[in-house]
Coordinates of C-alpha atoms and ligand atoms in Angstrom, one line a residue:
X29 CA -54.5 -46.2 46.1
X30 CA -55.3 -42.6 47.3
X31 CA -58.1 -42.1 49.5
X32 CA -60.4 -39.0 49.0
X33 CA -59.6 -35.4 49.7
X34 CA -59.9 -35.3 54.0
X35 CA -59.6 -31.5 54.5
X36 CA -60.1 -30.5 57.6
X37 CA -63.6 -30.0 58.3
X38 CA -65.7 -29.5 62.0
X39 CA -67.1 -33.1 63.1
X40 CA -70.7 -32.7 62.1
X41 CA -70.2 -31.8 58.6
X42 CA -68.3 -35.1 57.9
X43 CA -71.2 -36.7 58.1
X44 CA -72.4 -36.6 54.3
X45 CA -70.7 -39.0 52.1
X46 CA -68.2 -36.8 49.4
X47 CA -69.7 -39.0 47.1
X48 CA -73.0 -37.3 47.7
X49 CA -71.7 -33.6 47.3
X50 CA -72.8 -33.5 44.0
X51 CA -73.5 -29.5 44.1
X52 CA -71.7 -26.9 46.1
X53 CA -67.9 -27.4 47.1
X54 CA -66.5 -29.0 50.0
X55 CA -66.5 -26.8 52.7
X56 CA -62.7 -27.2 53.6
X57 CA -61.8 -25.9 50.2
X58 CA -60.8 -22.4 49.8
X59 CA -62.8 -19.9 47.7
X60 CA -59.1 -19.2 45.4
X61 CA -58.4 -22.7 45.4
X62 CA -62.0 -23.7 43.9
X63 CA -61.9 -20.7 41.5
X64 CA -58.8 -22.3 40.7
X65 CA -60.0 -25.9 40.0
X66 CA -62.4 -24.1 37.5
X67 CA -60.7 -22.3 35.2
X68 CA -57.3 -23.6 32.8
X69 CA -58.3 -26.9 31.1
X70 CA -57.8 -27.9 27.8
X71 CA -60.9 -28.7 25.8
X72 CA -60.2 -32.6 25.2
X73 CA -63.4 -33.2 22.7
X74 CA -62.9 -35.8 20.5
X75 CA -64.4 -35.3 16.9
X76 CA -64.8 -37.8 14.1
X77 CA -64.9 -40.9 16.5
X78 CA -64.9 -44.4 14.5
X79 CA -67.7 -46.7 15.4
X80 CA -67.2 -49.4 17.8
X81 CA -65.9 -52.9 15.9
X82 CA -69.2 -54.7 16.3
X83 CA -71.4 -51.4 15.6
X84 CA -73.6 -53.1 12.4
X85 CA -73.7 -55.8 14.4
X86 CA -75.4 -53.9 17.8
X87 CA -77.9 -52.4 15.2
X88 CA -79.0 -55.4 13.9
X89 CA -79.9 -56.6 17.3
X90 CA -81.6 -53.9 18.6
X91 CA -84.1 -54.1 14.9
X92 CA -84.6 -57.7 16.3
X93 CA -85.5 -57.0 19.8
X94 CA -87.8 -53.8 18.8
X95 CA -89.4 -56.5 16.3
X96 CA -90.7 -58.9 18.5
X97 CA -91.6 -56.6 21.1
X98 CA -93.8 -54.1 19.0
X99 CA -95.6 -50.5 20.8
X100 CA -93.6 -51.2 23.8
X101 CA -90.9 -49.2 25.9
X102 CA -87.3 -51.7 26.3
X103 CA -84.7 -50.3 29.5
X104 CA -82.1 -52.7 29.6
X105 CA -79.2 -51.5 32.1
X106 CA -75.8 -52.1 32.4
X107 CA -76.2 -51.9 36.4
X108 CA -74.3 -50.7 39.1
X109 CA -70.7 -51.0 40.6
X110 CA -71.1 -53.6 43.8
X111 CA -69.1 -52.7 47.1
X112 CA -66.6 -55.1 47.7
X113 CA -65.9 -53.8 50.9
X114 CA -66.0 -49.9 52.8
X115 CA -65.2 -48.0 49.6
X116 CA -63.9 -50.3 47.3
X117 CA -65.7 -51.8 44.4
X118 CA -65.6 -55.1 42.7
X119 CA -64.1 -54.6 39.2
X120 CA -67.2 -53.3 37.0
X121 CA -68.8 -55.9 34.2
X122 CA -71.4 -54.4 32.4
X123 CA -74.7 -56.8 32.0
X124 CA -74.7 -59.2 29.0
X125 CA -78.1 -57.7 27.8
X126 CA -76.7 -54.3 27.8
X127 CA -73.3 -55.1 26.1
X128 CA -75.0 -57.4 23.5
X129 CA -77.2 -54.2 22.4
X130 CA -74.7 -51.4 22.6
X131 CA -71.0 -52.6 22.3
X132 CA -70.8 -50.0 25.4
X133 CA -69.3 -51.5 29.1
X134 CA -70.3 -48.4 31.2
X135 CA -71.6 -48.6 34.6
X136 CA -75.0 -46.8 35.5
X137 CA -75.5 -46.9 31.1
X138 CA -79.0 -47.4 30.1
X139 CA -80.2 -48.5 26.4
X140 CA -83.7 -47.3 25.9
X141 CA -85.8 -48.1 23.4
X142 CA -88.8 -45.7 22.6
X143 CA -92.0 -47.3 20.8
X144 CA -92.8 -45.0 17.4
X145 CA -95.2 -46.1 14.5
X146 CA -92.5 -48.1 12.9
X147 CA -90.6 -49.5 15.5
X148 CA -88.1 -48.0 18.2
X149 CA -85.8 -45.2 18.7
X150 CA -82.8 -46.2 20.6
X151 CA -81.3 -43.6 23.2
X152 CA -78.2 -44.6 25.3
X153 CA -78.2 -43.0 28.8
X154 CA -75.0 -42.4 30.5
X155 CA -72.9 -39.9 33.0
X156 CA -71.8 -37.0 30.8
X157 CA -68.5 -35.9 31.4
X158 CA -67.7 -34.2 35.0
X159 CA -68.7 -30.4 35.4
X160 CA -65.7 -28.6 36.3
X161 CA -68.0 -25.4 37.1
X162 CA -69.6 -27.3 40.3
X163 CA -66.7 -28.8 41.4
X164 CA -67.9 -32.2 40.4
X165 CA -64.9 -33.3 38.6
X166 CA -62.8 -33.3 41.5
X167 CA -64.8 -33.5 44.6
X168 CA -67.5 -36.0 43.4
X169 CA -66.0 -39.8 44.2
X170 CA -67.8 -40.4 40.1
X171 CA -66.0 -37.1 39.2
X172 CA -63.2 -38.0 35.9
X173 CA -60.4 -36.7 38.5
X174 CA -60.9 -40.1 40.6
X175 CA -62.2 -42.6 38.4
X176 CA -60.8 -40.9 34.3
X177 CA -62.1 -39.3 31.8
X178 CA -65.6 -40.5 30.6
X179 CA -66.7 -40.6 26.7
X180 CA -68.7 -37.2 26.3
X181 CA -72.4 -37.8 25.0
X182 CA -71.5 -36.7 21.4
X183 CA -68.4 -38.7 21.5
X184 CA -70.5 -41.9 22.8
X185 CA -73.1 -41.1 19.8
X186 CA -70.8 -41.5 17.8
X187 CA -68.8 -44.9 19.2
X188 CA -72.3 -46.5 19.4
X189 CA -74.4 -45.4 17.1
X190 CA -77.0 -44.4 19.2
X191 CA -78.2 -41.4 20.3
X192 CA -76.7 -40.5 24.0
X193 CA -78.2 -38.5 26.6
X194 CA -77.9 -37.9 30.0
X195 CA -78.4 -40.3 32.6
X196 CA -79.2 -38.7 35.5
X197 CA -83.0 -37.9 33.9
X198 CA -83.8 -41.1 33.1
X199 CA -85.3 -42.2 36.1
X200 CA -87.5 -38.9 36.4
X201 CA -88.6 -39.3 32.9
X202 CA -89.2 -43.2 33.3
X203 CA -91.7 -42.4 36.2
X204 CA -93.4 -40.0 33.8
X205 CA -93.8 -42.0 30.7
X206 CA -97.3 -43.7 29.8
X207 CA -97.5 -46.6 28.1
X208 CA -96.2 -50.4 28.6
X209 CA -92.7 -50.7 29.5
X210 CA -90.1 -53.6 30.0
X211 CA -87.4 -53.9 31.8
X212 CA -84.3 -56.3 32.4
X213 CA -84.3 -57.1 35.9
X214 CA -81.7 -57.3 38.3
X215 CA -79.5 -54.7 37.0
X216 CA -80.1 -51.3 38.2
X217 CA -82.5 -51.1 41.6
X218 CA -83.2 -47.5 40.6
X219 CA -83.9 -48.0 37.2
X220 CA -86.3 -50.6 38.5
X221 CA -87.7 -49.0 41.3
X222 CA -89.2 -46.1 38.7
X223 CA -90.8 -48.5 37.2
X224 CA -92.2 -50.3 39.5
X225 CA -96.0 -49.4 39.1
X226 CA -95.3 -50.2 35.0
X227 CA -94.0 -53.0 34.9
X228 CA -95.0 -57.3 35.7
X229 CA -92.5 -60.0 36.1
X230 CA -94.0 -61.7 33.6
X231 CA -93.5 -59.3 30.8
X232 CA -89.9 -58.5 31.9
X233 CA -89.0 -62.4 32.3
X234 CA -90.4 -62.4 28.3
X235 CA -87.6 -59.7 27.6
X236 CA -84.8 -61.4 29.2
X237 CA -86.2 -64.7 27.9
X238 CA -85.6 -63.3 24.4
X239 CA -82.1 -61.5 24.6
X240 CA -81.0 -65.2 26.0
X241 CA -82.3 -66.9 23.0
X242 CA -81.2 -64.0 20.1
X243 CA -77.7 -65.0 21.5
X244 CA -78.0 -68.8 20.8
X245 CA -76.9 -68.1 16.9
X246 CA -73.5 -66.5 16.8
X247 CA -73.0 -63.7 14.3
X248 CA -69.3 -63.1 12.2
X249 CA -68.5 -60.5 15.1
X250 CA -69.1 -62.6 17.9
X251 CA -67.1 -66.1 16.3
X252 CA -64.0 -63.4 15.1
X253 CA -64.1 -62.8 19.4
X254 CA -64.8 -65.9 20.9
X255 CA -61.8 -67.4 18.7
X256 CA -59.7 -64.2 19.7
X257 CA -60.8 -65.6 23.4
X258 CA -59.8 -69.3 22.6
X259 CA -56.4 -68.3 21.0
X260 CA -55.2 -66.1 24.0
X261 CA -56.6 -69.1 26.3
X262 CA -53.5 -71.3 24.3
X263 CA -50.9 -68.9 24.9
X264 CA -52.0 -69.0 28.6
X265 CA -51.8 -72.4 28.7
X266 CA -48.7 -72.7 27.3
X267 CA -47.8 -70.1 30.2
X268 CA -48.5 -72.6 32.6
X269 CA -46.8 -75.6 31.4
X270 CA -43.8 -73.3 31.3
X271 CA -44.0 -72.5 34.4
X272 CA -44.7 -76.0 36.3
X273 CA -41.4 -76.5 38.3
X274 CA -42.5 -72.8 40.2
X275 CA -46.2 -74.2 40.9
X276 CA -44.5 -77.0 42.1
X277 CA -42.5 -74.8 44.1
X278 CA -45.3 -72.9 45.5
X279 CA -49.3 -73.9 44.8
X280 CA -51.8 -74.1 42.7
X281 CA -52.2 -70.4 42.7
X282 CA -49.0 -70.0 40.8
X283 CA -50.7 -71.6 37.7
X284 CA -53.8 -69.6 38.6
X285 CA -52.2 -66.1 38.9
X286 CA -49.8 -67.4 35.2
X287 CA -53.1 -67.6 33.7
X288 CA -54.6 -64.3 34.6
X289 CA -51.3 -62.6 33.2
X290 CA -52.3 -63.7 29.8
X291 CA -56.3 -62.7 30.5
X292 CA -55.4 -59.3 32.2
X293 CA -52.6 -58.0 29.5
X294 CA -54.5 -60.0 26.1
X295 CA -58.2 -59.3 27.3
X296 CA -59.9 -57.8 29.8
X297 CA -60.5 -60.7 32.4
X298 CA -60.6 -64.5 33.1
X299 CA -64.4 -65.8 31.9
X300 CA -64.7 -67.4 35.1
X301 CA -62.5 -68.3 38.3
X302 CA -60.1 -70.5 37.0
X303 CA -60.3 -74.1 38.0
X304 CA -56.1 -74.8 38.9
X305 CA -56.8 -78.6 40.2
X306 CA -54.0 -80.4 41.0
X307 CA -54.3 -84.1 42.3
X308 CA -57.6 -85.1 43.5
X309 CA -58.8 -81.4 43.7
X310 CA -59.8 -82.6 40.0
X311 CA -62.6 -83.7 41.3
X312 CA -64.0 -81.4 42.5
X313 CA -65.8 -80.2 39.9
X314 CA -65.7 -76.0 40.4
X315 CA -62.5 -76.4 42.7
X316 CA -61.6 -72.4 42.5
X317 CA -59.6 -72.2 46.2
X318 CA -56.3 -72.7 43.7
X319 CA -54.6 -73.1 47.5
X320 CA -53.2 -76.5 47.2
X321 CA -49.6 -78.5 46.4
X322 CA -48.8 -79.5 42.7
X323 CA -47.0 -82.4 42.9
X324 CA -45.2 -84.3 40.3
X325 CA -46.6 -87.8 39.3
X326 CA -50.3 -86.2 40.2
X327 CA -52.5 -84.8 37.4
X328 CA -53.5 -80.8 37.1
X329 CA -56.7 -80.3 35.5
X330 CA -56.8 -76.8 34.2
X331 CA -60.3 -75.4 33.6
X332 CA -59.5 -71.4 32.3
X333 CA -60.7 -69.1 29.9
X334 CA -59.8 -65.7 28.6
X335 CA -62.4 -63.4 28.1
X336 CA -62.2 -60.6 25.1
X337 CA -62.2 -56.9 25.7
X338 CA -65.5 -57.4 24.1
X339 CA -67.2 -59.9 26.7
X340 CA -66.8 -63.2 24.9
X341 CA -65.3 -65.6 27.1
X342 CA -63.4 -69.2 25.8
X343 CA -64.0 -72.0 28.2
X344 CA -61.2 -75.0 27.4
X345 CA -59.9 -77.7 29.8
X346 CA -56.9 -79.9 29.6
X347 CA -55.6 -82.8 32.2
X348 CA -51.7 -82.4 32.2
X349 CA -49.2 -85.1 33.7
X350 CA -47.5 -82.6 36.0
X351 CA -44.2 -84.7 35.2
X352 CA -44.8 -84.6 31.6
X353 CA -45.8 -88.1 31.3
X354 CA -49.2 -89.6 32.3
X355 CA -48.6 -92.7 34.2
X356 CA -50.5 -95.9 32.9
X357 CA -53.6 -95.7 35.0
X358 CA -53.6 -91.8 34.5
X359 CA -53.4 -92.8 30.8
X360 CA -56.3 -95.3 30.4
X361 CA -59.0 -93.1 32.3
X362 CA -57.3 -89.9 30.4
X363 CA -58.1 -91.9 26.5
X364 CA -61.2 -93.1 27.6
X365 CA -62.2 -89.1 28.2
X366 CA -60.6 -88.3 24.9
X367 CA -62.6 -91.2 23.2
X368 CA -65.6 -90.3 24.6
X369 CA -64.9 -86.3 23.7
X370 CA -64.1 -87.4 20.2
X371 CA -67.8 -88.5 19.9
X372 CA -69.0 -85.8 21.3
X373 CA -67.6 -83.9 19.3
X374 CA -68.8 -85.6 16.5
X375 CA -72.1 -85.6 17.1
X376 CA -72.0 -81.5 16.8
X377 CA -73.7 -80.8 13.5
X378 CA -76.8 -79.0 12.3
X379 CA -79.9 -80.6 12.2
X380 CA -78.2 -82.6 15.6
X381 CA -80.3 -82.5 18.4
X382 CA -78.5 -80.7 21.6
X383 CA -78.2 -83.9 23.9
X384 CA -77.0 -86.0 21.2
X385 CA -73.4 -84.9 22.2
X386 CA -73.8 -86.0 25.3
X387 CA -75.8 -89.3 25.1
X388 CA -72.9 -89.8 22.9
X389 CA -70.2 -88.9 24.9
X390 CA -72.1 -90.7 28.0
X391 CA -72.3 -94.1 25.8
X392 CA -68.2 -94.5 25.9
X393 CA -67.5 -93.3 29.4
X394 CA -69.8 -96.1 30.7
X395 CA -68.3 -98.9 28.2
X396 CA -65.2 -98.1 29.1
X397 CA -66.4 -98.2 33.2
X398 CA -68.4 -101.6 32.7
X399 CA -64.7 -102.6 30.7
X400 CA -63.1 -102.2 34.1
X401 CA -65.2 -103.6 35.8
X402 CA -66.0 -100.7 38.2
X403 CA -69.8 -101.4 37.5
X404 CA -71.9 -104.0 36.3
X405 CA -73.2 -103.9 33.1
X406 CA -74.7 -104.0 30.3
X407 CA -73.6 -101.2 29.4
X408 CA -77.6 -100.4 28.2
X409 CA -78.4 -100.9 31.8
X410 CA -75.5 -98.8 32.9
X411 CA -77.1 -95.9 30.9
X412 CA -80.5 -96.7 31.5
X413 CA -80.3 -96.4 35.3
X414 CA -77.6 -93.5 34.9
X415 CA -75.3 -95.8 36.8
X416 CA -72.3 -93.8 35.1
X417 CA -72.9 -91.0 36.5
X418 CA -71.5 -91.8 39.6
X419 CA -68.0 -90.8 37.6
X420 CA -69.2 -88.3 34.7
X421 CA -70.7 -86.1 37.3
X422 CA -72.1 -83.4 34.9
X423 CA -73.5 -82.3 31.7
X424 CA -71.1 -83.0 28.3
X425 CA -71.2 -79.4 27.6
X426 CA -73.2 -75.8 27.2
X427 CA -73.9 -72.8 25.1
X428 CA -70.4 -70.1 24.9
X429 CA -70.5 -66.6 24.4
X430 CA -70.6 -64.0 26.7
X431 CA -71.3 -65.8 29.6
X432 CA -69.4 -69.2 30.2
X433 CA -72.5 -70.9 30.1
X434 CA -74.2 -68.6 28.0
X435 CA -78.2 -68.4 27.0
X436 CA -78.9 -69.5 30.2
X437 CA -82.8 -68.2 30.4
X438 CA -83.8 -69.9 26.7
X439 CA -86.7 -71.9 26.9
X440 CA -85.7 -75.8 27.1
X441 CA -87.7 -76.3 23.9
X442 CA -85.1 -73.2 22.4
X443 CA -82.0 -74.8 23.9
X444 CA -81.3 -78.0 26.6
X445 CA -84.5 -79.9 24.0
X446 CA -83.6 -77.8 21.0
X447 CA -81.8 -78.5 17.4
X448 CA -78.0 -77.2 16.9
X449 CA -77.8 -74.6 14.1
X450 CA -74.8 -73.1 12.3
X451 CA -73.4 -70.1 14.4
X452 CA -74.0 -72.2 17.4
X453 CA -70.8 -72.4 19.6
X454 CA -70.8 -74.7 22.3
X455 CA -68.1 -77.2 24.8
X456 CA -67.8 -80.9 24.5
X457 CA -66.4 -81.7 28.0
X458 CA -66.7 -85.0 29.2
X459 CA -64.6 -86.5 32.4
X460 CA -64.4 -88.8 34.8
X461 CA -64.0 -88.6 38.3
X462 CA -62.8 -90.7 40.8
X463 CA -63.0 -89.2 44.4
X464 CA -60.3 -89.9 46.9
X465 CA -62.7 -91.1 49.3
X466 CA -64.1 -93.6 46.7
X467 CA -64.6 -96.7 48.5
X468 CA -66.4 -98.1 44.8
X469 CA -63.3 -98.4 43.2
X470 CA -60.0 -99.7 43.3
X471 CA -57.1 -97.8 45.6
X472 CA -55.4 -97.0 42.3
X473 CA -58.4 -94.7 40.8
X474 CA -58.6 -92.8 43.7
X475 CA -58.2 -89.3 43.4
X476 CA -57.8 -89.6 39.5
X477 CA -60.2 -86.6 37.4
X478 CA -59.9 -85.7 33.9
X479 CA -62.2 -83.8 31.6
X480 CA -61.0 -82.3 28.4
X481 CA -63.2 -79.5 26.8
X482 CA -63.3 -77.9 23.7
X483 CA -65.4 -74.8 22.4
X484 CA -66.9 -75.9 18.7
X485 CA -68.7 -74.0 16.4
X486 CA -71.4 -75.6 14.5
X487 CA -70.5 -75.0 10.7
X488 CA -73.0 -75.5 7.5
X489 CA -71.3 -78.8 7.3
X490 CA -70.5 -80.1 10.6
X491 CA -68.1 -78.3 12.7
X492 CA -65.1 -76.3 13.7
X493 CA -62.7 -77.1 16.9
X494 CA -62.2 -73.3 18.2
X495 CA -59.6 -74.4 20.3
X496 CA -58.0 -77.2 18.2
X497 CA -54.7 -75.3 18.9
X498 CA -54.1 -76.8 22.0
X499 CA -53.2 -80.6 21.5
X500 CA -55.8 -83.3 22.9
X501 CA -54.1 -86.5 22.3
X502 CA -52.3 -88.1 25.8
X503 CA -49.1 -88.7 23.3
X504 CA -49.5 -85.3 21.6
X505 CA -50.0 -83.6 25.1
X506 CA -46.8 -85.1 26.4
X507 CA -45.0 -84.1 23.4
X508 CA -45.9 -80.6 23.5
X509 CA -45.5 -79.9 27.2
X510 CA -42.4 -81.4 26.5
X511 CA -41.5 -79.0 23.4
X512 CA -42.5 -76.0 25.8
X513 CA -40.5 -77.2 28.5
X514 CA -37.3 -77.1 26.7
Ligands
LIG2 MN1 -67.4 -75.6 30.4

């Protein structure tokens, strides 16, 4: 990558950042050659814009949110880029809270909404396209030279459906307003720091409370994505089983860096760091290092999900046989997951309470654990103390969306104690893992994990398996890594 213009300039006016020289040109620029950078460019307006995919969608959240939150002024940013190191950035993801409301993923964006005697009017802030008159657009490090051309504010009125304006007043007219104000914290410092003397923790922990919550139900939009998320997440593990003989070769990260192909080139990212756990790094649980052998006879359990050009991330997990067969012991602990998923799963209907898919799923693991005689049972006993747990290790599953684990500010009342509902999408993940350094168990369990997870959507009736495409069944596995192996 190119580094910023470095004209020579005397020592003591380097000192300002070029990032900062948003007026006035550099001063090793030549008077011709700025006149130059003025002057000669095509007007690249863009008229008669479609709306964004999800735009009806955006505007039907926003009427809820300015709903429940009546006579009051709503900022929710999209936040800030964060320096990854000297003058590079991490890659830019706008905040959930934002995207939800807008459809927009801009950095430094704001979504306003202005109290009126009927409800809200919603104004989008963003940087306006780069003056070429100041010398902004090519000597400003946010200028469209470095960083592309930006959506104009007529252009963005028209993708969102919203109003757009310019964001560089905002804070100035924030301090100004009167009035109660929320804001969605943790986003924007300076957004929040003009608010500081308007605004309680309180109120703006009620606002992010809510957008958490409005997200719980899934709209047409959002299930259309997060099954657009799912079915690129098969083709990616399909990748990877293709590609098992050069992990082998090399490490974990082969399978890791196979999967991000698919994410990078079908959507815009991975969800989450995929988890690329060969052997005992199964279990460990958020194993993202991705730095270790992949050896044939061992397992890989391969936690990955692509996430959508709109946000929405799928979250799926399968234990492979690395050799294409599971060996026997590999093959008992591997059904007992699957039998214990299959309950799970279920148990995932309306009117279902939100643990019953796990009590469900918890019941079978420690059946089959008392069965082997790695604890004593009864198995009510097993349960009652939690004595399983030992092996399951974690929840059965969470809310999916736009985060991983999505909704995670809804009240427990709303969510963790709450009731499943159609439009609901959530994982059914059980596993069970047995650590190398297991002393509890026989030498043969050691270093043995599987979890299998699915993403389901709650239907009218029962429900759907998003990511029924990729085969769950230890004979059905076998057959298809087999089929892709050729
Ligand atoms: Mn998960």
């Amino acid at each position: 990558m190119a580094e910023e213009l470095t004209p020579e300039t005397p020592e003591n006016e380097t000192e300002e950042p070029i990032k900062q020289r948003k007026n006035g040109l550099y001063p090793g620029v030549s008077d011709e050659l700025a006149e130059s950078m003025r002057s000669h460019w095509a007007d690249t307006e863009l008229h008669g814009l479609e709306p964004v995919a999800q735009a009806a969608e955006t505007a039907a959240r926003r009427a809820a949110l300015s709903a429940r939150f009546p006579g009051d002024r709503l900022v929710i940013p999209s936040g800030n880029l964060k320096v990854r190191s000297n003058d590079t950035e991490y890659p830019f993801r706008a905040s959930v809270e934002y995207a939800y409301l807008t459809g927009n993923q801009t950095e430094d964006g704001v979504l306003v909404l202005e109290p009126t005697a009927d409800g809200h009017t919603a104004t989008i802030y963003l940087l306006p396209r780069s003056d070429r008159e100041t010398g902004e657009f090519w000597l400003d490090g946010q200028g469209e030279l470095w960083v592309g051309r930006r959506h104009s504010l007529a252009e963005a009125t028209e993708l969102y459906g919203i109003p757009a304006s310019d964001v560089r007043e905002l804070a100035d007219a924030l301090r100004g307003a009167t009035g109660p104000v929320r804001v969605v914290r943790g986003h924007d410092a300076g957004i929040e720091a003009a608010l500081t003397d308007k605004v309680t923790a309180e109120r703006d922990e009620e606002l992010r409370v809510f957008l958490s919550e409005a997200r719980l139900v899934k709209d047409d939009f959002e299930i259309g994505e997060l099954q657009k998320a799912v079915d690129s997440t098969v083709r990616g593990f399909e990748d990877v089983v293709k590609v098992l003989d050069k992990a082998e070769a090399t490490s974990e990260r082969y399978i890791e860096g196979t999967f991000f192909l698919r994410a990078r080139v079908e959507g815009n990212d991975v969800g989450y760091g995929s988890i690329c756990a060969a052997g005992p790094h199964a279990c460990t649980l958020h194993w993202v290092r991705n730095d270790g052998p992949v050896r044939s006879g061992d397992l890989l359990l391969l936690d990955a999900g692509v996430e959508t050009h709109t946000y929405y991330t799928a979250d799926v997990t399968r234990t492979l046989p690395i050799s294409g067969t599971y060996t026997e012991l590999q093959r008992k602990v591997y059904d007992a997951v699957y039998d214990a998923q299959e309950a799970g799963i279920a148990a995932v209907k309306p009117g279902a309470k939100f643990r019953d898919f796990h009590d469900a799923a918890q019941r079978v693991l420690a059946e089959r654990l008392v069965e082997w005689g790695l604890v004593e049972g009864p198995v009510e006993r097993v349960l009652e103390l939690g004595l399983q747990r030992r092996w399951t290790l974690h929840g059965t599953g969470h809310m999916l969306g736009m985060d991983v684990h999505d909704c995670a500010a809804a009240r427990v009342e709303a969510y963790v104690d709450g009731t499943l509902e159609p439009g609901m999408v959530l994982t059914v993940e059980p596993g069970l893992y047995f650590q190398a350094d297991d002393l509890s168990v026989p030498e043969e369990y050691r270093g043995v994990g599987v979890r299998i997870e699915d993403d389901i959507l709650v239907t009218e009736d029962g429900n759907r398996n998003l990511s029924a495409g990729l085969p769950r069944r230890s004979a059905d596995v076998e057959a298809w890594m087999a089929s892709l192996k050729g």
